[in-house]
Structure formats: structure tokens, C-alpha cells
Amino acid sequence: RPLGALFTPQQTLFRVWAPTASEVTLLLYPTGDPAGEPVQRRKMEPEDKGFYSTLLSGNLAGVYYAFEVKVADTTLFAVDPYAKSVGVNGWRGMVLDPVSANPPGWEEDAPLAAVTRPTDAVVYEIHIQDFSSDPASGIRQKGRYLGLSEGGTVTPFGEATGLDYLEQLGVTHVQLMPVYDFSSVDEETGGYNWGYDPQNYFAPEGSYATDPYDGRIRVRELKQAILALHQRGIGVVMDVVFNHVADSEAFSFNRLVPGYFSRIRKVKGKKVYSNGSWCGNDTASERSMVRRYLVDCCEYWAKEYHLDGFRFDIVSLLDTETVNAIMARVKQVNPCCLFYGEGWKVDSDVTKKEAVLAGQETSALTPGFGFFNDTLRDGVRGSLFDASAGGWLAGKEEFVPQLKDCIRGNAWWCPQPDQAINFVSCHDNLTLWGKLAQVFSDRSPEFLRAANRLAAAMVFFSQGMPFLLGGEELFLAKEDGNGGYDPNSYNVTDGRNRIPWSSLSQPEVRQNRDFYRDLIAFRKAHPLLRLGSKQQIDAALTFLDTEGCLIAFTLSDPAVEPGKLLVALNPDPAPVKLSGFDRCRVLLCQGWKQSKEDTLTVPGLGFVAAEVG
């Protein structure tokens, strides 16, 4: 049976699940002010199986509400976990009439159907505030949802920014860092945070809205941003953080049913929250009503906000049955929806022995769900845990075998290419430029720029789904002000995270932007780089016998694309000659010069992609 505030213009049914409660009371408020007093109290009627409900007549759209719950000798206050919108700072749910919150044109909008396979996608990660906050962005609604919907914006020197920039770059999807309601930014005074501290999962964050006090505004403006992206042919992926909540004691579900939403173990007779997330608590996704909640949540966002994908933070704290249930339900709404996330191995105290946690090690149990490919990232850049340690780009031959596996879309944990999310930077840890600057601290900026391009080439020439951090192509560095680079800038307010639109005044930055644009276009133009199965790849891809760190391979499948592609990537400083490729046409390259000999020369710290005759 449905939960939450079930609105019609004639009446609203409120239903909540609180099986351990002896009494539940509905509280109604005229505003979302957390200090306000209720204007009406209504005792809810118990149903079977722990549900409580009450039906109120009239049009209650815009009315705020909460629940008062008596459990044993304690009375607890709780926001509705299913609240579709909330008041300022998320302490009051709001009865939402979704139609009244729709922007013009929303009824004609739908999830994009142009990208039918993950391997055809190119995902660009952005933070709502960082996307527009650079003074040179030309965007009026800086730091707001509406900043994503502005077209025709340019820097003071005439370079496209914002929505136009995304369309020109050629990405197929943007991944929005958390836009559900989170607790770390005071919506009345403002602030900055990435938002990985969930408070209300079904409601949008208010600090990105022009008015955080009216729960309808945040809904309308987020939809307006999604609509604008869809009108440019760009899909929208939502970053969801289901593995933990901001405050386990204060979280609404745990107030309605104390301790149910989170994993708890006993230590010396005391209850202790499992903490595999390193955020103080882990979500007990294996419990039936928690699983239902997460499935309902994703279905709601997919249906109501026309989403095109979900990125899961530390999905390896969720069980495989829940992950598969989410995918199955959402694909009924949008068959082309993308699903991927962080699959690092973590430990958690699951409440059911039979529960199997999702992740890289169990990827075969969640077919169609992708995982961030740290095998490729660390192979190219070097260790995540030692800023100065280099990888393949630094001439480390030991990384060549694992990178060849990644090029095949078949890292040790990856049975199919649609499960490989290939990347060399994201919001976490050092940016690509920051890492390169640490590894090659004695090298010139020109060298670092070439290394950046070669790293990107590895991502886009590998089978799987390419992913990049917004600003990577503009050499986003996240300098910490002390001569170093910030690996964890989740709450820094000095602008170091923002997309550096101002840097487009520099010709070398514009050149790199154009390089990424060409790389994306090249991948789109060549289906051989976007094969859909391991079987296809095994038949089409052949590695050449090479020495050192040079990696070269051919791709050929007449059923997919006429002709044969040759790709050669060389991180070594000296050029390398490939014999037997006198009849080829160079299509894309970095640092390549025509050789008069009967060979193809792969430049030092460069690559060549050619059509073989």
C-alpha cells in the first residue's frame, strides 16, 4: 500500500509505517518553519501490519506536516520519510501537488531515449553550485538549479559556458552531485557542501532554490534544469547516497521505527551502529521495508523528474537483491536508465546472513550495474594513497597488463563492458591535474598538459562507459592555497571546486577543451570503441606485440563498422615506430607527424588512432 501524503485536489491520505508505535499523530503547519507550532493535530488510525493512516478532505497542497510517534515511554517527532518536498532545512514535510510545481513544457518532456546502452554514454559530473559560481561564467543564477537552465551564456571574452558549453562538448549525460535534501548547508544562511549527508531522500535540496521556504519552488526549479538539459539532448543522472544518512538518530525512518533503517551490532551489551561507510552508520538495505523504501525512492525520482540514470555512492554497502530490485522497477519507467556506482570492498554488519553485498567482487550478481574502474584510474595515474606515486604515465611497465584488461572492458572484476565506468578523475581525491602535478612535480606545464590528454585518451579508447569530472578538460586543479592540491574539498568555500570558466582566456586551456570535444566526437563516430559484450570485444580486439609501456591494438568487426581501427598509446618520452602500417590514415592523434618511412610513428607522450587500409 502506498506511503506518504497521497494528494488529490479533493483530499489527502496520510499513511506511515510505524509497527513499534503505540500511537501516531499527524501534525499540520501553515509554514515549513521548524520553530512553528502545529495548527491541527489528528490522531491516525492503526491499520494492519504496522501501518497508520488518516484521510483529510479539501485541497491541502502547500500545507506542511510531520508526525508525532509514541514508542514505549518515548514521544518522538518525525518528518515523513516519503515527503515529496519540505520546508526550509527539511524539518517539515509538505503536501505537494506535483502538477502545480511543473514548469512550462514539463508535460511534453520525457527521459532521453537516444542512448540505449551504457557504452554509448559519456557522463560529465557537476555540482550545482560549482557549475555556475565562477564570476566569469556569465550565468545569472549562480549556484542555483536555474543556473543549469540558462542558454547563451559566455565568458567576458566570448567563450561559451554553461548549458551551451555542455552541448558543444558533446557529453550525453550530466551527473548531478546530490540534489536530494541534505543537512550540511543551512538553507537560510547559505554555505557549501557536496551533500553526501542525506536528510530527506524524496525531496530536493533547498539551498539551490531561489526560495528555500516554499517547498514548491525547489521542485519546479530542479525540473526546469532537467527540462533545459533534455531540450539540448543531454540526460540527467542523479547521485544517490543510500548507504548512510547524515544523523542516524535524527533520521525520520529511525524515529518512526527506532533502529530499523540502520545496521546495529552489540558490543559489550551496547548497541553500536555499523560504520563501513565511515560516516557513522550503514543502511540496512536487506530489511524488507528499507528495501521497499529505496526502490520506491528511485522509482519516484525516475518517474516524477524524468531521470536518465542513478549513480550510487558506496553501493557496496547495499545488498545485491536491493540493487537488482531498484533496477527492475526503474527500468519499467525508463528502459534506458543508467545504473552505476562505487563498488569498493567495505565491511558492514548485515542483519541477515544470507544477504550478499553488491560491489566489484560480486558484479556478476548485478548484471547491468556499472562500477567505477579504479583499476584503470590507478593504472594510469598511480596510487590513490600516495600522491607522488606514478603509474603507466610515469613509465611503470607493471601497469600495462591491467590496462590492457581495462581496454578490453574486462578488468578482473568486470564480466561485461557495460559494467566498466572508465575514469581518471571525479569529485573525490585529487583531480587529474592535481595528481599529475604531484607525480611530475619537476616537469613543465606543457608536459602535464600532454599527460592529461594521454590519460583522457586511455579512458575514451577503452571499452566501457567514459566518465569525467566537470572541469577536468579545463585543467581543474583544486589548489589548496599552500602550494599543494586538495584531495577532499567537500566543504571548502573558497571556490577551488568550481568549474574554472575564467581559464578559457588561456589558449592552452581552449586547446584542451577542443581536444576533449574531438575525443568525444571520435568515440561517438566509431562503434568499434563502444562494443556491447565481452564476446564482441574478444572477437574484434587484438593487441600488438610491443615493448615498454607502449600499448597498441586493432579493432575490426565488419558487422559493426567497415574498416579496421589501430590505436597506439605511448607514455614514454621517445617516439616508437610500428612497422607494417604503411597503408593507414591517421584520424586522431596527439603529437603525430607524418613519417616518410614504411612505418607509423607513435609520438612520445602521445597517441595515434588510425584507419588501417
mmCIF file with all atom_site columns, C-alpha atoms in Angstrom, residues 100-282:
data_model
loop_
_atom_site.group_PDB
_atom_site.id
_atom_site.type_symbol
_atom_site.label_atom_id
_atom_site.label_alt_id
_atom_site.label_comp_id
_atom_site.label_asym_id
_atom_site.label_entity_id
_atom_site.label_seq_id
_atom_site.pdbx_PDB_ins_code
_atom_site.Cartn_x
_atom_site.Cartn_y
_atom_site.Cartn_z
_atom_site.occupancy
_atom_site.B_iso_or_equiv
_atom_site.pdbx_formal_charge
_atom_site.auth_seq_id
_atom_site.auth_comp_id
_atom_site.auth_asym_id
_atom_site.auth_atom_id
_atom_site.pdbx_PDB_model_num
ATOM 1   C CA . SER A 1 100 ? 1.367  22.863 -9.784  1.00 0.00 ? 100 SER A CA 1
ATOM 2   C CA . ALA A 1 101 ? 5.155  22.551 -9.448  1.00 0.00 ? 101 ALA A CA 1
ATOM 3   C CA . ASN A 1 102 ? 5.739  21.672 -13.103 1.00 0.00 ? 102 ASN A CA 1
ATOM 4   C CA . PRO A 1 103 ? 7.488  24.282 -15.275 1.00 0.00 ? 103 PRO A CA 1
ATOM 5   C CA . PRO A 1 104 ? 6.024  25.105 -18.713 1.00 0.00 ? 104 PRO A CA 1
ATOM 6   C CA . GLY A 1 105 ? 6.743  22.299 -21.159 1.00 0.00 ? 105 GLY A CA 1
ATOM 7   C CA . TRP A 1 106 ? 7.225  19.626 -18.498 1.00 0.00 ? 106 TRP A CA 1
ATOM 8   C CA . GLU A 1 107 ? 4.255  17.534 -19.624 1.00 0.00 ? 107 GLU A CA 1
ATOM 9   C CA . GLU A 1 108 ? 5.895  17.125 -23.046 1.00 0.00 ? 108 GLU A CA 1
ATOM 10  C CA . ASP A 1 109 ? 9.261  16.139 -21.558 1.00 0.00 ? 109 ASP A CA 1
ATOM 11  C CA . ALA A 1 110 ? 10.439 12.557 -21.081 1.00 0.00 ? 110 ALA A CA 1
ATOM 12  C CA . PRO A 1 111 ? 13.659 10.695 -20.293 1.00 0.00 ? 111 PRO A CA 1
ATOM 13  C CA . LEU A 1 112 ? 16.028 10.596 -23.240 1.00 0.00 ? 112 LEU A CA 1
ATOM 14  C CA . ALA A 1 113 ? 15.945 7.533  -25.468 1.00 0.00 ? 113 ALA A CA 1
ATOM 15  C CA . ALA A 1 114 ? 18.928 8.396  -27.691 1.00 0.00 ? 114 ALA A CA 1
ATOM 16  C CA . VAL A 1 115 ? 21.434 6.445  -25.578 1.00 0.00 ? 115 VAL A CA 1
ATOM 17  C CA . THR A 1 116 ? 20.205 2.876  -25.274 1.00 0.00 ? 116 THR A CA 1
ATOM 18  C CA . ARG A 1 117 ? 23.387 1.269  -23.864 1.00 0.00 ? 117 ARG A CA 1
ATOM 19  C CA . PRO A 1 118 ? 25.795 2.426  -21.138 1.00 0.00 ? 118 PRO A CA 1
ATOM 20  C CA . THR A 1 119 ? 28.720 2.009  -23.545 1.00 0.00 ? 119 THR A CA 1
ATOM 21  C CA . ASP A 1 120 ? 27.209 4.737  -25.754 1.00 0.00 ? 120 ASP A CA 1
ATOM 22  C CA . ALA A 1 121 ? 27.104 7.250  -22.891 1.00 0.00 ? 121 ALA A CA 1
ATOM 23  C CA . VAL A 1 122 ? 29.626 9.946  -21.943 1.00 0.00 ? 122 VAL A CA 1
ATOM 24  C CA . VAL A 1 123 ? 28.966 11.222 -18.404 1.00 0.00 ? 123 VAL A CA 1
ATOM 25  C CA . TYR A 1 124 ? 30.113 14.631 -17.099 1.00 0.00 ? 124 TYR A CA 1
ATOM 26  C CA . GLU A 1 125 ? 29.985 15.137 -13.311 1.00 0.00 ? 125 GLU A CA 1
ATOM 27  C CA . ILE A 1 126 ? 28.910 18.512 -11.923 1.00 0.00 ? 126 ILE A CA 1
ATOM 28  C CA . HIS A 1 127 ? 27.944 20.149 -8.625  1.00 0.00 ? 127 HIS A CA 1
ATOM 29  C CA . ILE A 1 128 ? 25.041 22.604 -8.894  1.00 0.00 ? 128 ILE A CA 1
ATOM 30  C CA . GLN A 1 129 ? 26.897 25.395 -7.119  1.00 0.00 ? 129 GLN A CA 1
ATOM 31  C CA . ASP A 1 130 ? 30.282 24.826 -8.767  1.00 0.00 ? 130 ASP A CA 1
ATOM 32  C CA . PHE A 1 131 ? 28.822 24.729 -12.260 1.00 0.00 ? 131 PHE A CA 1
ATOM 33  C CA . SER A 1 132 ? 27.943 28.416 -12.276 1.00 0.00 ? 132 SER A CA 1
ATOM 34  C CA . SER A 1 133 ? 29.748 30.151 -9.392  1.00 0.00 ? 133 SER A CA 1
ATOM 35  C CA . ASP A 1 134 ? 32.842 31.316 -11.302 1.00 0.00 ? 134 ASP A CA 1
ATOM 36  C CA . PRO A 1 135 ? 32.438 35.098 -11.797 1.00 0.00 ? 135 PRO A CA 1
ATOM 37  C CA . ALA A 1 136 ? 33.369 34.576 -15.456 1.00 0.00 ? 136 ALA A CA 1
ATOM 38  C CA . SER A 1 137 ? 30.553 32.074 -16.078 1.00 0.00 ? 137 SER A CA 1
ATOM 39  C CA . GLY A 1 138 ? 28.152 34.693 -17.406 1.00 0.00 ? 138 GLY A CA 1
ATOM 40  C CA . ILE A 1 139 ? 25.368 32.793 -15.638 1.00 0.00 ? 139 ILE A CA 1
ATOM 41  C CA . ARG A 1 140 ? 22.924 34.982 -13.730 1.00 0.00 ? 140 ARG A CA 1
ATOM 42  C CA . GLN A 1 141 ? 21.518 32.401 -11.305 1.00 0.00 ? 141 GLN A CA 1
ATOM 43  C CA . LYS A 1 142 ? 24.870 31.419 -9.830  1.00 0.00 ? 142 LYS A CA 1
ATOM 44  C CA . GLY A 1 143 ? 24.782 28.426 -7.510  1.00 0.00 ? 143 GLY A CA 1
ATOM 45  C CA . ARG A 1 144 ? 21.146 27.647 -8.324  1.00 0.00 ? 144 ARG A CA 1
ATOM 46  C CA . TYR A 1 145 ? 19.225 24.970 -10.164 1.00 0.00 ? 145 TYR A CA 1
ATOM 47  C CA . LEU A 1 146 ? 18.202 27.690 -12.599 1.00 0.00 ? 146 LEU A CA 1
ATOM 48  C CA . GLY A 1 147 ? 21.844 28.283 -13.496 1.00 0.00 ? 147 GLY A CA 1
ATOM 49  C CA . LEU A 1 148 ? 21.689 24.972 -15.359 1.00 0.00 ? 148 LEU A CA 1
ATOM 50  C CA . SER A 1 149 ? 18.798 26.187 -17.491 1.00 0.00 ? 149 SER A CA 1
ATOM 51  C CA . GLU A 1 150 ? 20.358 29.384 -18.857 1.00 0.00 ? 150 GLU A CA 1
ATOM 52  C CA . GLY A 1 151 ? 21.339 29.337 -22.514 1.00 0.00 ? 151 GLY A CA 1
ATOM 53  C CA . GLY A 1 152 ? 23.542 31.775 -24.409 1.00 0.00 ? 152 GLY A CA 1
ATOM 54  C CA . THR A 1 153 ? 25.948 32.386 -21.529 1.00 0.00 ? 153 THR A CA 1
ATOM 55  C CA . VAL A 1 154 ? 29.542 33.356 -22.304 1.00 0.00 ? 154 VAL A CA 1
ATOM 56  C CA . THR A 1 155 ? 32.681 34.483 -20.507 1.00 0.00 ? 155 THR A CA 1
ATOM 57  C CA . PRO A 1 156 ? 33.688 38.173 -20.701 1.00 0.00 ? 156 PRO A CA 1
ATOM 58  C CA . PHE A 1 157 ? 35.940 37.171 -23.614 1.00 0.00 ? 157 PHE A CA 1
ATOM 59  C CA . GLY A 1 158 ? 33.200 35.410 -25.572 1.00 0.00 ? 158 GLY A CA 1
ATOM 60  C CA . GLU A 1 159 ? 33.693 31.695 -24.812 1.00 0.00 ? 159 GLU A CA 1
ATOM 61  C CA . ALA A 1 160 ? 30.559 29.581 -24.329 1.00 0.00 ? 160 ALA A CA 1
ATOM 62  C CA . THR A 1 161 ? 29.770 28.415 -20.787 1.00 0.00 ? 161 THR A CA 1
ATOM 63  C CA . GLY A 1 162 ? 27.011 26.550 -19.011 1.00 0.00 ? 162 GLY A CA 1
ATOM 64  C CA . LEU A 1 163 ? 24.336 24.770 -20.991 1.00 0.00 ? 163 LEU A CA 1
ATOM 65  C CA . ASP A 1 164 ? 25.731 25.781 -24.389 1.00 0.00 ? 164 ASP A CA 1
ATOM 66  C CA . TYR A 1 165 ? 29.168 24.538 -23.382 1.00 0.00 ? 165 TYR A CA 1
ATOM 67  C CA . LEU A 1 166 ? 27.843 21.115 -22.387 1.00 0.00 ? 166 LEU A CA 1
ATOM 68  C CA . GLU A 1 167 ? 26.043 20.740 -25.690 1.00 0.00 ? 167 GLU A CA 1
ATOM 69  C CA . GLN A 1 168 ? 29.112 21.789 -27.678 1.00 0.00 ? 168 GLN A CA 1
ATOM 70  C CA . LEU A 1 169 ? 31.396 19.483 -25.686 1.00 0.00 ? 169 LEU A CA 1
ATOM 71  C CA . GLY A 1 170 ? 29.242 16.555 -26.769 1.00 0.00 ? 170 GLY A CA 1
ATOM 72  C CA . VAL A 1 171 ? 28.596 14.761 -23.476 1.00 0.00 ? 171 VAL A CA 1
ATOM 73  C CA . THR A 1 172 ? 25.478 12.602 -23.418 1.00 0.00 ? 172 THR A CA 1
ATOM 74  C CA . HIS A 1 173 ? 24.705 12.916 -19.691 1.00 0.00 ? 173 HIS A CA 1
ATOM 75  C CA . VAL A 1 174 ? 25.469 15.139 -16.742 1.00 0.00 ? 174 VAL A CA 1
ATOM 76  C CA . GLN A 1 175 ? 25.730 13.557 -13.307 1.00 0.00 ? 175 GLN A CA 1
ATOM 77  C CA . LEU A 1 176 ? 24.388 15.888 -10.653 1.00 0.00 ? 176 LEU A CA 1
ATOM 78  C CA . MET A 1 177 ? 26.099 15.563 -7.302  1.00 0.00 ? 177 MET A CA 1
ATOM 79  C CA . PRO A 1 178 ? 23.441 15.226 -4.568  1.00 0.00 ? 178 PRO A CA 1
ATOM 80  C CA . VAL A 1 179 ? 20.270 17.210 -5.163  1.00 0.00 ? 179 VAL A CA 1
ATOM 81  C CA . TYR A 1 180 ? 18.082 15.414 -2.605  1.00 0.00 ? 180 TYR A CA 1
ATOM 82  C CA . ASP A 1 181 ? 17.631 17.338 0.656   1.00 0.00 ? 181 ASP A CA 1
ATOM 83  C CA . PHE A 1 182 ? 20.841 17.183 2.699   1.00 0.00 ? 182 PHE A CA 1
ATOM 84  C CA . SER A 1 183 ? 21.694 18.542 6.116   1.00 0.00 ? 183 SER A CA 1
ATOM 85  C CA . SER A 1 184 ? 25.125 20.164 5.834   1.00 0.00 ? 184 SER A CA 1
ATOM 86  C CA . VAL A 1 185 ? 24.094 23.536 4.367   1.00 0.00 ? 185 VAL A CA 1
ATOM 87  C CA . ASP A 1 186 ? 21.858 25.936 6.291   1.00 0.00 ? 186 ASP A CA 1
ATOM 88  C CA . GLU A 1 187 ? 19.262 26.891 3.696   1.00 0.00 ? 187 GLU A CA 1
ATOM 89  C CA . GLU A 1 188 ? 18.558 30.192 5.445   1.00 0.00 ? 188 GLU A CA 1
ATOM 90  C CA . THR A 1 189 ? 22.131 31.479 5.580   1.00 0.00 ? 189 THR A CA 1
ATOM 91  C CA . GLY A 1 190 ? 23.789 29.538 2.755   1.00 0.00 ? 190 GLY A CA 1
ATOM 92  C CA . GLY A 1 191 ? 27.069 27.679 2.625   1.00 0.00 ? 191 GLY A CA 1
ATOM 93  C CA . TYR A 1 192 ? 28.841 24.997 0.642   1.00 0.00 ? 192 TYR A CA 1
ATOM 94  C CA . ASN A 1 193 ? 28.951 21.225 0.775   1.00 0.00 ? 193 ASN A CA 1
ATOM 95  C CA . TRP A 1 194 ? 28.930 18.353 -1.671  1.00 0.00 ? 194 TRP A CA 1
ATOM 96  C CA . GLY A 1 195 ? 25.815 16.980 0.036   1.00 0.00 ? 195 GLY A CA 1
ATOM 97  C CA . TYR A 1 196 ? 26.743 13.404 0.909   1.00 0.00 ? 196 TYR A CA 1
ATOM 98  C CA . ASP A 1 197 ? 24.737 13.638 4.129   1.00 0.00 ? 197 ASP A CA 1
ATOM 99  C CA . PRO A 1 198 ? 21.134 12.691 3.323   1.00 0.00 ? 198 PRO A CA 1
ATOM 100 C CA . GLN A 1 199 ? 18.262 14.122 5.332   1.00 0.00 ? 199 GLN A CA 1
ATOM 101 C CA . ASN A 1 200 ? 15.129 13.699 3.169   1.00 0.00 ? 200 ASN A CA 1
ATOM 102 C CA . TYR A 1 201 ? 15.544 11.334 0.232   1.00 0.00 ? 201 TYR A CA 1
ATOM 103 C CA . PHE A 1 202 ? 12.347 12.126 -1.688  1.00 0.00 ? 202 PHE A CA 1
ATOM 104 C CA . ALA A 1 203 ? 12.678 15.932 -1.560  1.00 0.00 ? 203 ALA A CA 1
ATOM 105 C CA . PRO A 1 204 ? 15.038 18.256 -3.471  1.00 0.00 ? 204 PRO A CA 1
ATOM 106 C CA . GLU A 1 205 ? 17.683 20.305 -1.672  1.00 0.00 ? 205 GLU A CA 1
ATOM 107 C CA . GLY A 1 206 ? 16.563 23.852 -0.879  1.00 0.00 ? 206 GLY A CA 1
ATOM 108 C CA . SER A 1 207 ? 19.886 25.732 -0.857  1.00 0.00 ? 207 SER A CA 1
ATOM 109 C CA . TYR A 1 208 ? 19.962 25.562 -4.682  1.00 0.00 ? 208 TYR A CA 1
ATOM 110 C CA . ALA A 1 209 ? 16.460 27.075 -4.986  1.00 0.00 ? 209 ALA A CA 1
ATOM 111 C CA . THR A 1 210 ? 15.690 30.782 -5.232  1.00 0.00 ? 210 THR A CA 1
ATOM 112 C CA . ASP A 1 211 ? 13.298 30.377 -2.273  1.00 0.00 ? 211 ASP A CA 1
ATOM 113 C CA . PRO A 1 212 ? 14.092 27.627 0.270   1.00 0.00 ? 212 PRO A CA 1
ATOM 114 C CA . TYR A 1 213 ? 10.981 28.423 2.332   1.00 0.00 ? 213 TYR A CA 1
ATOM 115 C CA . ASP A 1 214 ? 8.403  27.374 -0.274  1.00 0.00 ? 214 ASP A CA 1
ATOM 116 C CA . GLY A 1 215 ? 8.640  23.644 -0.952  1.00 0.00 ? 215 GLY A CA 1
ATOM 117 C CA . ARG A 1 216 ? 7.150  24.032 -4.424  1.00 0.00 ? 216 ARG A CA 1
ATOM 118 C CA . ILE A 1 217 ? 9.964  26.259 -5.688  1.00 0.00 ? 217 ILE A CA 1
ATOM 119 C CA . ARG A 1 218 ? 12.773 23.734 -5.252  1.00 0.00 ? 218 ARG A CA 1
ATOM 120 C CA . VAL A 1 219 ? 10.726 21.129 -7.137  1.00 0.00 ? 219 VAL A CA 1
ATOM 121 C CA . ARG A 1 220 ? 9.856  23.462 -10.010 1.00 0.00 ? 220 ARG A CA 1
ATOM 122 C CA . GLU A 1 221 ? 13.377 24.817 -10.440 1.00 0.00 ? 221 GLU A CA 1
ATOM 123 C CA . LEU A 1 222 ? 15.053 21.401 -10.410 1.00 0.00 ? 222 LEU A CA 1
ATOM 124 C CA . LYS A 1 223 ? 12.572 20.219 -13.033 1.00 0.00 ? 223 LYS A CA 1
ATOM 125 C CA . GLN A 1 224 ? 13.294 23.353 -15.058 1.00 0.00 ? 224 GLN A CA 1
ATOM 126 C CA . ALA A 1 225 ? 17.010 22.493 -15.058 1.00 0.00 ? 225 ALA A CA 1
ATOM 127 C CA . ILE A 1 226 ? 16.308 18.903 -16.131 1.00 0.00 ? 226 ILE A CA 1
ATOM 128 C CA . LEU A 1 227 ? 13.963 20.120 -18.862 1.00 0.00 ? 227 LEU A CA 1
ATOM 129 C CA . ALA A 1 228 ? 16.601 22.504 -20.223 1.00 0.00 ? 228 ALA A CA 1
ATOM 130 C CA . LEU A 1 229 ? 19.191 19.719 -20.361 1.00 0.00 ? 229 LEU A CA 1
ATOM 131 C CA . HIS A 1 230 ? 16.764 17.353 -22.075 1.00 0.00 ? 230 HIS A CA 1
ATOM 132 C CA . GLN A 1 231 ? 15.970 20.002 -24.670 1.00 0.00 ? 231 GLN A CA 1
ATOM 133 C CA . ARG A 1 232 ? 19.682 20.008 -25.553 1.00 0.00 ? 232 ARG A CA 1
ATOM 134 C CA . GLY A 1 233 ? 19.730 16.216 -25.832 1.00 0.00 ? 233 GLY A CA 1
ATOM 135 C CA . ILE A 1 234 ? 21.568 15.744 -22.530 1.00 0.00 ? 234 ILE A CA 1
ATOM 136 C CA . GLY A 1 235 ? 20.425 13.154 -19.994 1.00 0.00 ? 235 GLY A CA 1
ATOM 137 C CA . VAL A 1 236 ? 20.481 13.649 -16.229 1.00 0.00 ? 236 VAL A CA 1
ATOM 138 C CA . VAL A 1 237 ? 21.977 11.204 -13.724 1.00 0.00 ? 237 VAL A CA 1
ATOM 139 C CA . MET A 1 238 ? 21.181 11.642 -10.029 1.00 0.00 ? 238 MET A CA 1
ATOM 140 C CA . ASP A 1 239 ? 23.829 10.900 -7.409  1.00 0.00 ? 239 ASP A CA 1
ATOM 141 C CA . VAL A 1 240 ? 22.147 8.964  -4.586  1.00 0.00 ? 240 VAL A CA 1
ATOM 142 C CA . VAL A 1 241 ? 23.657 8.203  -1.191  1.00 0.00 ? 241 VAL A CA 1
ATOM 143 C CA . PHE A 1 242 ? 21.662 5.305  0.192   1.00 0.00 ? 242 PHE A CA 1
ATOM 144 C CA . ASN A 1 243 ? 24.493 3.698  2.162   1.00 0.00 ? 243 ASN A CA 1
ATOM 145 C CA . HIS A 1 244 ? 24.208 6.038  5.175   1.00 0.00 ? 244 HIS A CA 1
ATOM 146 C CA . VAL A 1 245 ? 22.316 9.073  6.472   1.00 0.00 ? 245 VAL A CA 1
ATOM 147 C CA . ALA A 1 246 ? 23.525 12.327 7.979   1.00 0.00 ? 246 ALA A CA 1
ATOM 148 C CA . ASP A 1 247 ? 22.387 11.504 11.517  1.00 0.00 ? 247 ASP A CA 1
ATOM 149 C CA . SER A 1 248 ? 21.083 8.019  12.247  1.00 0.00 ? 248 SER A CA 1
ATOM 150 C CA . GLU A 1 249 ? 19.310 9.071  15.458  1.00 0.00 ? 249 GLU A CA 1
ATOM 151 C CA . ALA A 1 250 ? 17.587 12.057 13.839  1.00 0.00 ? 250 ALA A CA 1
ATOM 152 C CA . PHE A 1 251 ? 16.735 10.356 10.539  1.00 0.00 ? 251 PHE A CA 1
ATOM 153 C CA . SER A 1 252 ? 12.979 10.148 10.090  1.00 0.00 ? 252 SER A CA 1
ATOM 154 C CA . PHE A 1 253 ? 12.759 6.406  9.395   1.00 0.00 ? 253 PHE A CA 1
ATOM 155 C CA . ASN A 1 254 ? 14.726 5.603  12.558  1.00 0.00 ? 254 ASN A CA 1
ATOM 156 C CA . ARG A 1 255 ? 12.434 7.872  14.563  1.00 0.00 ? 255 ARG A CA 1
ATOM 157 C CA . LEU A 1 256 ? 9.333  6.144  13.269  1.00 0.00 ? 256 LEU A CA 1
ATOM 158 C CA . VAL A 1 257 ? 10.846 2.678  13.767  1.00 0.00 ? 257 VAL A CA 1
ATOM 159 C CA . PRO A 1 258 ? 13.855 3.104  16.078  1.00 0.00 ? 258 PRO A CA 1
ATOM 160 C CA . GLY A 1 259 ? 16.958 1.318  14.826  1.00 0.00 ? 259 GLY A CA 1
ATOM 161 C CA . TYR A 1 260 ? 15.262 -0.308 11.831  1.00 0.00 ? 260 TYR A CA 1
ATOM 162 C CA . PHE A 1 261 ? 16.833 1.646  8.967   1.00 0.00 ? 261 PHE A CA 1
ATOM 163 C CA . SER A 1 262 ? 20.425 1.243  10.166  1.00 0.00 ? 262 SER A CA 1
ATOM 164 C CA . ARG A 1 263 ? 22.629 -1.781 10.843  1.00 0.00 ? 263 ARG A CA 1
ATOM 165 C CA . ILE A 1 264 ? 23.342 -2.191 14.552  1.00 0.00 ? 264 ILE A CA 1
ATOM 166 C CA . ARG A 1 265 ? 25.510 -4.698 16.394  1.00 0.00 ? 265 ARG A CA 1
ATOM 167 C CA . LYS A 1 266 ? 26.016 -5.287 20.093  1.00 0.00 ? 266 LYS A CA 1
ATOM 168 C CA . VAL A 1 267 ? 29.405 -4.563 21.651  1.00 0.00 ? 267 VAL A CA 1
ATOM 169 C CA . LYS A 1 268 ? 29.669 -5.471 25.345  1.00 0.00 ? 268 LYS A CA 1
ATOM 170 C CA . GLY A 1 269 ? 25.908 -5.325 25.627  1.00 0.00 ? 269 GLY A CA 1
ATOM 171 C CA . LYS A 1 270 ? 25.629 -1.905 23.994  1.00 0.00 ? 270 LYS A CA 1
ATOM 172 C CA . LYS A 1 271 ? 24.126 -1.157 20.595  1.00 0.00 ? 271 LYS A CA 1
ATOM 173 C CA . VAL A 1 272 ? 26.683 0.230  18.146  1.00 0.00 ? 272 VAL A CA 1
ATOM 174 C CA . TYR A 1 273 ? 25.981 1.386  14.617  1.00 0.00 ? 273 TYR A CA 1
ATOM 175 C CA . SER A 1 274 ? 27.851 -0.454 11.886  1.00 0.00 ? 274 SER A CA 1
ATOM 176 C CA . ASN A 1 275 ? 30.189 2.030  10.196  1.00 0.00 ? 275 ASN A CA 1
ATOM 177 C CA . GLY A 1 276 ? 31.501 0.625  6.932   1.00 0.00 ? 276 GLY A CA 1
ATOM 178 C CA . SER A 1 277 ? 30.589 3.956  5.352   1.00 0.00 ? 277 SER A CA 1
ATOM 179 C CA . TRP A 1 278 ? 32.933 5.845  7.720   1.00 0.00 ? 278 TRP A CA 1
ATOM 180 C CA . CYS A 1 279 ? 30.011 8.246  8.170   1.00 0.00 ? 279 CYS A CA 1
ATOM 181 C CA . GLY A 1 280 ? 28.692 6.853  11.451  1.00 0.00 ? 280 GLY A CA 1
ATOM 182 C CA . ASN A 1 281 ? 26.056 4.404  10.191  1.00 0.00 ? 281 ASN A CA 1
ATOM 183 C CA . ASP A 1 282 ? 25.212 1.899  7.450   1.00 0.00 ? 282 ASP A CA 1
#
